[in-house]
PDB file of C-alpha atoms in Angstrom:
ATOM      1  CA  MET I   1      37.176  32.023   7.231  1.00 38.00           C
ATOM      2  CA  LEU I   2      34.092  29.858   6.713  1.00 41.00           C
ATOM      3  CA  GLU I   3      35.502  27.193   9.023  1.00 45.00           C
ATOM      4  CA  SER I   4      35.901  29.777  11.791  1.00 39.00           C
ATOM      5  CA  ILE I   5      32.114  30.171  12.015  1.00 41.00           C
ATOM      6  CA  GLY I   6      31.439  26.459  11.705  1.00 49.00           C
ATOM      7  CA  TYR I   7      30.455  26.515   8.021  1.00 56.00           C
ATOM      8  CA  PRO I   8      29.523  24.211   6.399  1.00 59.00           C
ATOM      9  CA  GLY I   9      28.663  22.130   9.458  1.00 62.00           C
ATOM     10  CA  TRP I  10      25.340  23.947   9.875  1.00 82.00           C
ATOM     11  CA  ALA I  11      24.849  24.819   6.206  1.00 87.00           C
ATOM     12  CA  LEU I  12      22.798  21.820   5.097  1.00 92.00           C
ATOM     13  CA  THR I  13      20.371  22.224   7.970  1.00 93.00           C
ATOM     14  CA  ALA I  14      20.144  25.966   7.281  1.00 94.00           C
ATOM     15  CA  LEU I  15      19.131  25.276   3.673  1.00 96.00           C
ATOM     16  CA  ILE I  16      16.163  23.317   5.038  1.00 96.00           C
ATOM     17  CA  VAL I  17      15.217  25.662   7.873  1.00 96.00           C
ATOM     18  CA  VAL I  18      15.476  29.038   6.090  1.00 96.00           C
ATOM     19  CA  PRO I  19      12.567  28.376   3.677  1.00 97.00           C
ATOM     20  CA  LEU I  20      10.459  27.129   6.602  1.00 96.00           C
ATOM     21  CA  ILE I  21      11.104  30.378   8.459  1.00 97.00           C
ATOM     22  CA  GLY I  22      10.257  32.216   5.250  1.00 96.00           C
ATOM     23  CA  MET I  23       6.980  30.321   4.963  1.00 97.00           C
ATOM     24  CA  VAL I  24       5.989  31.381   8.485  1.00 96.00           C
ATOM     25  CA  ALA I  25       7.020  34.973   7.736  1.00 96.00           C
ATOM     26  CA  VAL I  26       4.932  35.012   4.560  1.00 95.00           C
ATOM     27  CA  LEU I  27       1.852  33.631   6.311  1.00 94.00           C
ATOM     28  CA  ALA I  28       2.247  36.066   9.204  1.00 94.00           C
ATOM     29  CA  GLY I  29       2.855  39.101   6.996  1.00 88.00           C
ATOM     30  CA  ASP I  30       0.791  41.269   4.702  1.00 88.00           C
ATOM     31  CA  GLU I  31      -0.617  39.945   1.450  1.00 86.00           C
ATOM     32  CA  ALA I  32       1.034  42.782  -0.491  1.00 86.00           C
ATOM     33  CA  ARG I  33       4.493  41.925   0.847  1.00 91.00           C
ATOM     34  CA  ALA I  34       4.254  38.159   0.453  1.00 92.00           C
ATOM     35  CA  LYS I  35       6.123  38.026  -2.852  1.00 93.00           C
ATOM     36  CA  HIS I  36       8.939  40.258  -1.622  1.00 94.00           C
ATOM     37  CA  THR I  37       9.315  38.259   1.591  1.00 95.00           C
ATOM     38  CA  ALA I  38       9.465  35.012  -0.374  1.00 95.00           C
ATOM     39  CA  LEU I  39      12.024  36.472  -2.762  1.00 96.00           C
ATOM     40  CA  GLY I  40      14.176  37.619   0.141  1.00 96.00           C
ATOM     41  CA  PHE I  41      14.242  34.206   1.793  1.00 97.00           C
ATOM     42  CA  THR I  42      14.954  32.366  -1.461  1.00 97.00           C
ATOM     43  CA  LEU I  43      17.849  34.753  -2.111  1.00 97.00           C
ATOM     44  CA  VAL I  44      19.225  34.073   1.376  1.00 96.00           C
ATOM     45  CA  ASN I  45      19.093  30.346   0.678  1.00 96.00           C
ATOM     46  CA  ALA I  46      20.831  30.838  -2.658  1.00 96.00           C
ATOM     47  CA  LEU I  47      23.646  32.737  -0.942  1.00 95.00           C
ATOM     48  CA  LEU I  48      23.944  30.090   1.779  1.00 93.00           C
ATOM     49  CA  SER I  49      24.353  27.367  -0.827  1.00 93.00           C
ATOM     50  CA  LEU I  50      27.129  29.081  -2.798  1.00 91.00           C
ATOM     51  CA  PRO I  51      29.994  28.139  -0.440  1.00 86.00           C
ATOM     52  CA  LEU I  52      29.038  24.480  -0.884  1.00 88.00           C
ATOM     53  CA  TRP I  53      30.376  24.763  -4.410  1.00 86.00           C
ATOM     54  CA  PHE I  54      33.621  26.397  -3.360  1.00 86.00           C
ATOM     55  CA  GLY I  55      34.099  24.149  -0.341  1.00 85.00           C
ATOM     56  CA  PHE I  56      33.286  20.896  -2.115  1.00 86.00           C
ATOM     57  CA  ASN I  57      36.321  18.694  -2.750  1.00 84.00           C
ATOM     58  CA  ALA I  58      35.746  17.202  -6.189  1.00 83.00           C
ATOM     59  CA  ALA I  59      38.837  15.002  -5.833  1.00 80.00           C
ATOM     60  CA  SER I  60      37.350  13.233  -2.835  1.00 80.00           C
ATOM     61  CA  GLY I  61      34.699  10.577  -3.274  1.00 74.00           C
ATOM     62  CA  GLY I  62      31.744   9.975  -1.024  1.00 80.00           C
ATOM     63  CA  MET I  63      29.479  12.297   0.886  1.00 87.00           C
ATOM     64  CA  GLN I  64      30.711  15.628   2.193  1.00 88.00           C
ATOM     65  CA  PHE I  65      29.473  18.146   4.780  1.00 90.00           C
ATOM     66  CA  ALA I  66      27.772  15.217   6.536  1.00 88.00           C
ATOM     67  CA  VAL I  67      25.364  15.787   9.420  1.00 90.00           C
ATOM     68  CA  ASN I  68      24.476  12.907  11.763  1.00 90.00           C
ATOM     69  CA  ALA I  69      22.171  13.231  14.751  1.00 91.00           C
ATOM     70  CA  PRO I  70      19.822  10.710  16.396  1.00 91.00           C
ATOM     71  CA  TRP I  71      16.126  11.249  15.737  1.00 93.00           C
ATOM     72  CA  ILE I  72      14.306   8.008  16.651  1.00 92.00           C
ATOM     73  CA  PRO I  73      17.344   5.826  17.418  1.00 90.00           C
ATOM     74  CA  GLY I  74      15.268   2.892  18.645  1.00 88.00           C
ATOM     75  CA  TRP I  75      14.067   2.419  15.060  1.00 91.00           C
ATOM     76  CA  GLY I  76      17.385   3.324  13.502  1.00 92.00           C
ATOM     77  CA  ILE I  77      16.057   6.669  12.269  1.00 94.00           C
ATOM     78  CA  TRP I  78      18.677   9.422  12.246  1.00 94.00           C
ATOM     79  CA  TYR I  79      18.856  12.958  10.953  1.00 95.00           C
ATOM     80  CA  ARG I  80      21.484  12.300   8.295  1.00 94.00           C
ATOM     81  CA  LEU I  81      22.374  14.787   5.584  1.00 94.00           C
ATOM     82  CA  GLY I  82      25.194  15.033   3.066  1.00 92.00           C
ATOM     83  CA  VAL I  83      25.994  15.832  -0.548  1.00 92.00           C
ATOM     84  CA  ASP I  84      28.095  14.186  -3.226  1.00 90.00           C
ATOM     85  CA  GLY I  85      29.190  15.475  -6.631  1.00 89.00           C
ATOM     86  CA  ILE I  86      25.712  15.041  -8.102  1.00 92.00           C
ATOM     87  CA  SER I  87      23.492  16.159  -5.242  1.00 93.00           C
ATOM     88  CA  VAL I  88      25.557  19.289  -4.558  1.00 93.00           C
ATOM     89  CA  LEU I  89      24.811  20.394  -8.127  1.00 95.00           C
ATOM     90  CA  LEU I  90      21.113  19.646  -7.676  1.00 96.00           C
ATOM     91  CA  VAL I  91      21.035  21.668  -4.455  1.00 96.00           C
ATOM     92  CA  LEU I  92      22.735  24.599  -6.171  1.00 96.00           C
ATOM     93  CA  LEU I  93      20.402  24.342  -9.168  1.00 96.00           C
ATOM     94  CA  LEU I  94      17.362  24.399  -6.903  1.00 97.00           C
ATOM     95  CA  THR I  95      18.482  27.300  -4.729  1.00 96.00           C
ATOM     96  CA  MET I  96      19.437  29.374  -7.778  1.00 96.00           C
ATOM     97  CA  LEU I  97      16.177  28.666  -9.614  1.00 97.00           C
ATOM     98  CA  MET I  98      13.852  29.393  -6.699  1.00 97.00           C
ATOM     99  CA  PRO I  99      14.412  33.189  -6.682  1.00 97.00           C
ATOM    100  CA  LEU I 100      13.865  33.187 -10.453  1.00 96.00           C
ATOM    101  CA  ALA I 101      10.654  31.184 -10.032  1.00 95.00           C
ATOM    102  CA  VAL I 102       9.397  33.657  -7.430  1.00 95.00           C
ATOM    103  CA  LEU I 103      10.321  36.609  -9.646  1.00 94.00           C
ATOM    104  CA  GLY I 104       8.666  34.984 -12.637  1.00 92.00           C
ATOM    105  CA  SER I 105       5.423  34.607 -10.706  1.00 91.00           C
ATOM    106  CA  TYR I 106       5.135  38.313  -9.812  1.00 89.00           C
ATOM    107  CA  ARG I 107       2.938  39.171 -12.801  1.00 87.00           C
ATOM    108  CA  TYR I 108       0.883  35.989 -12.867  1.00 88.00           C
ATOM    109  CA  ILE I 109      -0.025  35.248  -9.246  1.00 85.00           C
ATOM    110  CA  THR I 110      -2.634  37.843  -8.330  1.00 85.00           C
ATOM    111  CA  ARG I 111      -4.855  35.950  -5.877  1.00 86.00           C
ATOM    112  CA  ARG I 112      -4.112  34.230  -2.590  1.00 90.00           C
ATOM    113  CA  GLU I 113      -0.517  35.369  -2.842  1.00 91.00           C
ATOM    114  CA  ARG I 114       0.448  34.508   0.716  1.00 94.00           C
ATOM    115  CA  ALA I 115      -0.720  30.924   0.273  1.00 93.00           C
ATOM    116  CA  PHE I 116       1.116  30.593  -3.041  1.00 95.00           C
ATOM    117  CA  TYR I 117       4.467  31.860  -1.796  1.00 96.00           C
ATOM    118  CA  ALA I 118       4.162  29.884   1.437  1.00 96.00           C
ATOM    119  CA  ASN I 119       3.699  26.758  -0.671  1.00 96.00           C
ATOM    120  CA  MET I 120       6.691  27.685  -2.813  1.00 96.00           C
ATOM    121  CA  LEU I 121       8.913  27.975   0.256  1.00 97.00           C
ATOM    122  CA  LEU I 122       7.609  24.703   1.691  1.00 97.00           C
ATOM    123  CA  LEU I 123       8.328  23.111  -1.674  1.00 96.00           C
ATOM    124  CA  GLU I 124      11.926  24.331  -1.496  1.00 97.00           C
ATOM    125  CA  THR I 125      12.335  22.781   1.949  1.00 97.00           C
ATOM    126  CA  GLY I 126      10.996  19.437   0.755  1.00 96.00           C
ATOM    127  CA  VAL I 127      13.060  19.265  -2.418  1.00 97.00           C
ATOM    128  CA  VAL I 128      16.355  20.401  -0.896  1.00 97.00           C
ATOM    129  CA  GLY I 129      15.832  17.993   2.004  1.00 96.00           C
ATOM    130  CA  ALA I 130      15.197  15.099  -0.382  1.00 96.00           C
ATOM    131  CA  PHE I 131      18.383  15.952  -2.300  1.00 96.00           C
ATOM    132  CA  MET I 132      20.486  15.851   0.872  1.00 96.00           C
ATOM    133  CA  ALA I 133      18.861  13.100   2.975  1.00 96.00           C
ATOM    134  CA  LEU I 134      21.074  10.110   3.770  1.00 95.00           C
ATOM    135  CA  ASP I 135      18.456   8.344   5.877  1.00 96.00           C
ATOM    136  CA  MET I 136      15.721   6.668   3.850  1.00 96.00           C
ATOM    137  CA  PHE I 137      13.004   7.438   6.395  1.00 96.00           C
ATOM    138  CA  LEU I 138      14.074  11.083   6.371  1.00 97.00           C
ATOM    139  CA  PHE I 139      14.137  11.008   2.563  1.00 97.00           C
ATOM    140  CA  PHE I 140      10.582   9.671   2.523  1.00 96.00           C
ATOM    141  CA  VAL I 141       9.441  12.454   4.874  1.00 97.00           C
ATOM    142  CA  PHE I 142      10.982  15.142   2.652  1.00 97.00           C
ATOM    143  CA  PHE I 143       9.639  13.490  -0.498  1.00 95.00           C
ATOM    144  CA  GLU I 144       6.096  13.477   0.882  1.00 95.00           C
ATOM    145  CA  LEU I 145       6.539  17.013   2.184  1.00 95.00           C
ATOM    146  CA  MET I 146       7.329  18.372  -1.261  1.00 93.00           C
ATOM    147  CA  LEU I 147       4.272  16.680  -2.784  1.00 92.00           C
ATOM    148  CA  VAL I 148       1.851  18.606  -0.551  1.00 94.00           C
ATOM    149  CA  PRO I 149       2.649  22.128  -1.847  1.00 94.00           C
ATOM    150  CA  MET I 150       2.914  20.806  -5.405  1.00 93.00           C
ATOM    151  CA  TYR I 151      -0.632  19.464  -5.152  1.00 92.00           C
ATOM    152  CA  PHE I 152      -1.993  22.813  -3.955  1.00 93.00           C
ATOM    153  CA  ILE I 153       0.039  24.847  -6.460  1.00 92.00           C
ATOM    154  CA  ILE I 154      -1.324  22.743  -9.310  1.00 92.00           C
ATOM    155  CA  GLY I 155      -4.881  22.606  -7.978  1.00 90.00           C
ATOM    156  CA  ILE I 156      -5.292  26.283  -7.047  1.00 90.00           C
ATOM    157  CA  TRP I 157      -3.011  28.239  -9.376  1.00 89.00           C
ATOM    158  CA  GLY I 158      -2.825  25.864 -12.336  1.00 81.00           C
ATOM    159  CA  GLY I 159      -4.374  26.164 -15.765  1.00 80.00           C
ATOM    160  CA  GLU I 160      -7.878  25.510 -17.023  1.00 83.00           C
ATOM    161  CA  ARG I 161      -7.893  21.807 -16.051  1.00 87.00           C
ATOM    162  CA  ARG I 162      -6.024  22.322 -12.803  1.00 87.00           C
ATOM    163  CA  VAL I 163      -8.393  20.245 -10.647  1.00 90.00           C
ATOM    164  CA  TYR I 164      -8.123  17.264 -12.981  1.00 91.00           C
ATOM    165  CA  ALA I 165      -4.346  17.673 -13.108  1.00 92.00           C
ATOM    166  CA  ALA I 166      -4.099  17.915  -9.312  1.00 91.00           C
ATOM    167  CA  ILE I 167      -6.180  14.769  -8.784  1.00 92.00           C
ATOM    168  CA  LYS I 168      -4.134  12.882 -11.358  1.00 92.00           C
ATOM    169  CA  PHE I 169      -0.929  14.125  -9.714  1.00 91.00           C
ATOM    170  CA  PHE I 170      -2.223  12.972  -6.309  1.00 91.00           C
ATOM    171  CA  LEU I 171      -3.123   9.510  -7.595  1.00 92.00           C
ATOM    172  CA  PHE I 172       0.147   8.906  -9.431  1.00 93.00           C
ATOM    173  CA  THR I 173       2.384  10.224  -6.659  1.00 92.00           C
ATOM    174  CA  GLY I 174       0.297   8.470  -3.994  1.00 91.00           C
ATOM    175  CA  VAL I 175       0.735   5.084  -5.646  1.00 93.00           C
ATOM    176  CA  GLY I 176       4.419   5.777  -6.274  1.00 93.00           C
ATOM    177  CA  SER I 177       4.964   6.847  -2.668  1.00 94.00           C
ATOM    178  CA  LEU I 178       3.258   3.718  -1.359  1.00 95.00           C
ATOM    179  CA  LEU I 179       5.431   1.471  -3.521  1.00 95.00           C
ATOM    180  CA  MET I 180       8.546   3.358  -2.444  1.00 95.00           C
ATOM    181  CA  LEU I 181       7.590   3.001   1.226  1.00 96.00           C
ATOM    182  CA  VAL I 182       7.097  -0.736   0.757  1.00 96.00           C
ATOM    183  CA  GLY I 183      10.559  -0.961  -0.815  1.00 94.00           C
ATOM    184  CA  ILE I 184      12.181   1.022   1.993  1.00 95.00           C
ATOM    185  CA  LEU I 185      10.498  -1.109   4.665  1.00 96.00           C
ATOM    186  CA  TYR I 186      11.507  -4.300   2.857  1.00 94.00           C
ATOM    187  CA  LEU I 187      15.152  -3.215   2.882  1.00 94.00           C
ATOM    188  CA  PHE I 188      14.891  -2.102   6.518  1.00 95.00           C
ATOM    189  CA  PHE I 189      13.508  -5.417   7.791  1.00 94.00           C
ATOM    190  CA  LYS I 190      15.846  -7.434   5.555  1.00 93.00           C
ATOM    191  CA  HIS I 191      18.832  -5.487   6.898  1.00 92.00           C
ATOM    192  CA  ARG I 192      17.664  -6.001  10.486  1.00 93.00           C
ATOM    193  CA  ALA I 193      17.182  -9.725   9.889  1.00 91.00           C
ATOM    194  CA  LEU I 194      20.690 -10.053   8.437  1.00 91.00           C
ATOM    195  CA  THR I 195      22.592  -7.860  10.881  1.00 90.00           C
ATOM    196  CA  GLY I 196      20.387  -7.499  13.950  1.00 88.00           C
ATOM    197  CA  ASP I 197      20.760  -3.739  13.603  1.00 91.00           C
ATOM    198  CA  ALA I 198      17.819  -1.404  12.948  1.00 91.00           C
ATOM    199  CA  SER I 199      18.900   1.209  10.422  1.00 92.00           C
ATOM    200  CA  PHE I 200      17.349   3.362   7.717  1.00 94.00           C
ATOM    201  CA  ALA I 201      20.769   4.715   6.708  1.00 93.00           C
ATOM    202  CA  TYR I 202      21.105   4.882   2.933  1.00 92.00           C
ATOM    203  CA  PHE I 203      24.500   3.205   2.815  1.00 92.00           C
ATOM    204  CA  ASP I 204      23.367   0.417   5.156  1.00 91.00           C
ATOM    205  CA  LEU I 205      20.322  -0.378   3.033  1.00 93.00           C
ATOM    206  CA  LEU I 206      22.402  -0.090  -0.134  1.00 91.00           C
ATOM    207  CA  ARG I 207      24.366  -3.175   0.936  1.00 91.00           C
ATOM    208  CA  VAL I 208      21.280  -5.340   1.477  1.00 89.00           C
ATOM    209  CA  PRO I 209      21.213  -8.209  -1.061  1.00 88.00           C
ATOM    210  CA  LEU I 210      18.038  -8.163  -3.143  1.00 82.00           C
ATOM    211  CA  THR I 211      16.916 -11.789  -3.057  1.00 75.00           C
ATOM    212  CA  PHE I 212      13.231 -12.625  -3.344  1.00 63.00           C
ATOM    213  CA  THR I 213      13.396 -16.367  -2.802  1.00 58.00           C
TER     214      THR I 213
END
């Protein structure tokens, strides 16, 4: 039945897009309804992710439910998504925990609620995208995307030393992101030098020999 409506061909993209739509809905709606809107969209995402578990073939290795579409093909950047036996569990864990996180915040988030729940939904988009990305440029985009709402959540709604914690978070993740970007670019240019092909695909860069001489 799921195959008849094209599932799960569009499912991985839907898991990324639904929280983004929810973020817009939260920002456009009333402050009093922000938490309920966020809860509704996180529940929709949780339901969308469930068939991944039932449709996943544990006996088959490699990535499943793959999505491949050109993004910036001249630079070898594609919109590539997929899940394996580990990442499918991480996706399910995230989508199941997000409604609980929203529910758990009901009593504690009493100011700037729209901004908080919008950041929570943006965070879900970034994390789920990072779990599923099979293009290293796309992975980097999602990784950076999830750091932005985390910074604001810590800095605005954190504890007594939230500003200090947010600055420290920014510095540590900023340095880590820069080093990761350098590593990705090194693999990209090394792969292009060896093969003549520009590609940020995870499995292409995985085969690049790491020689520093």
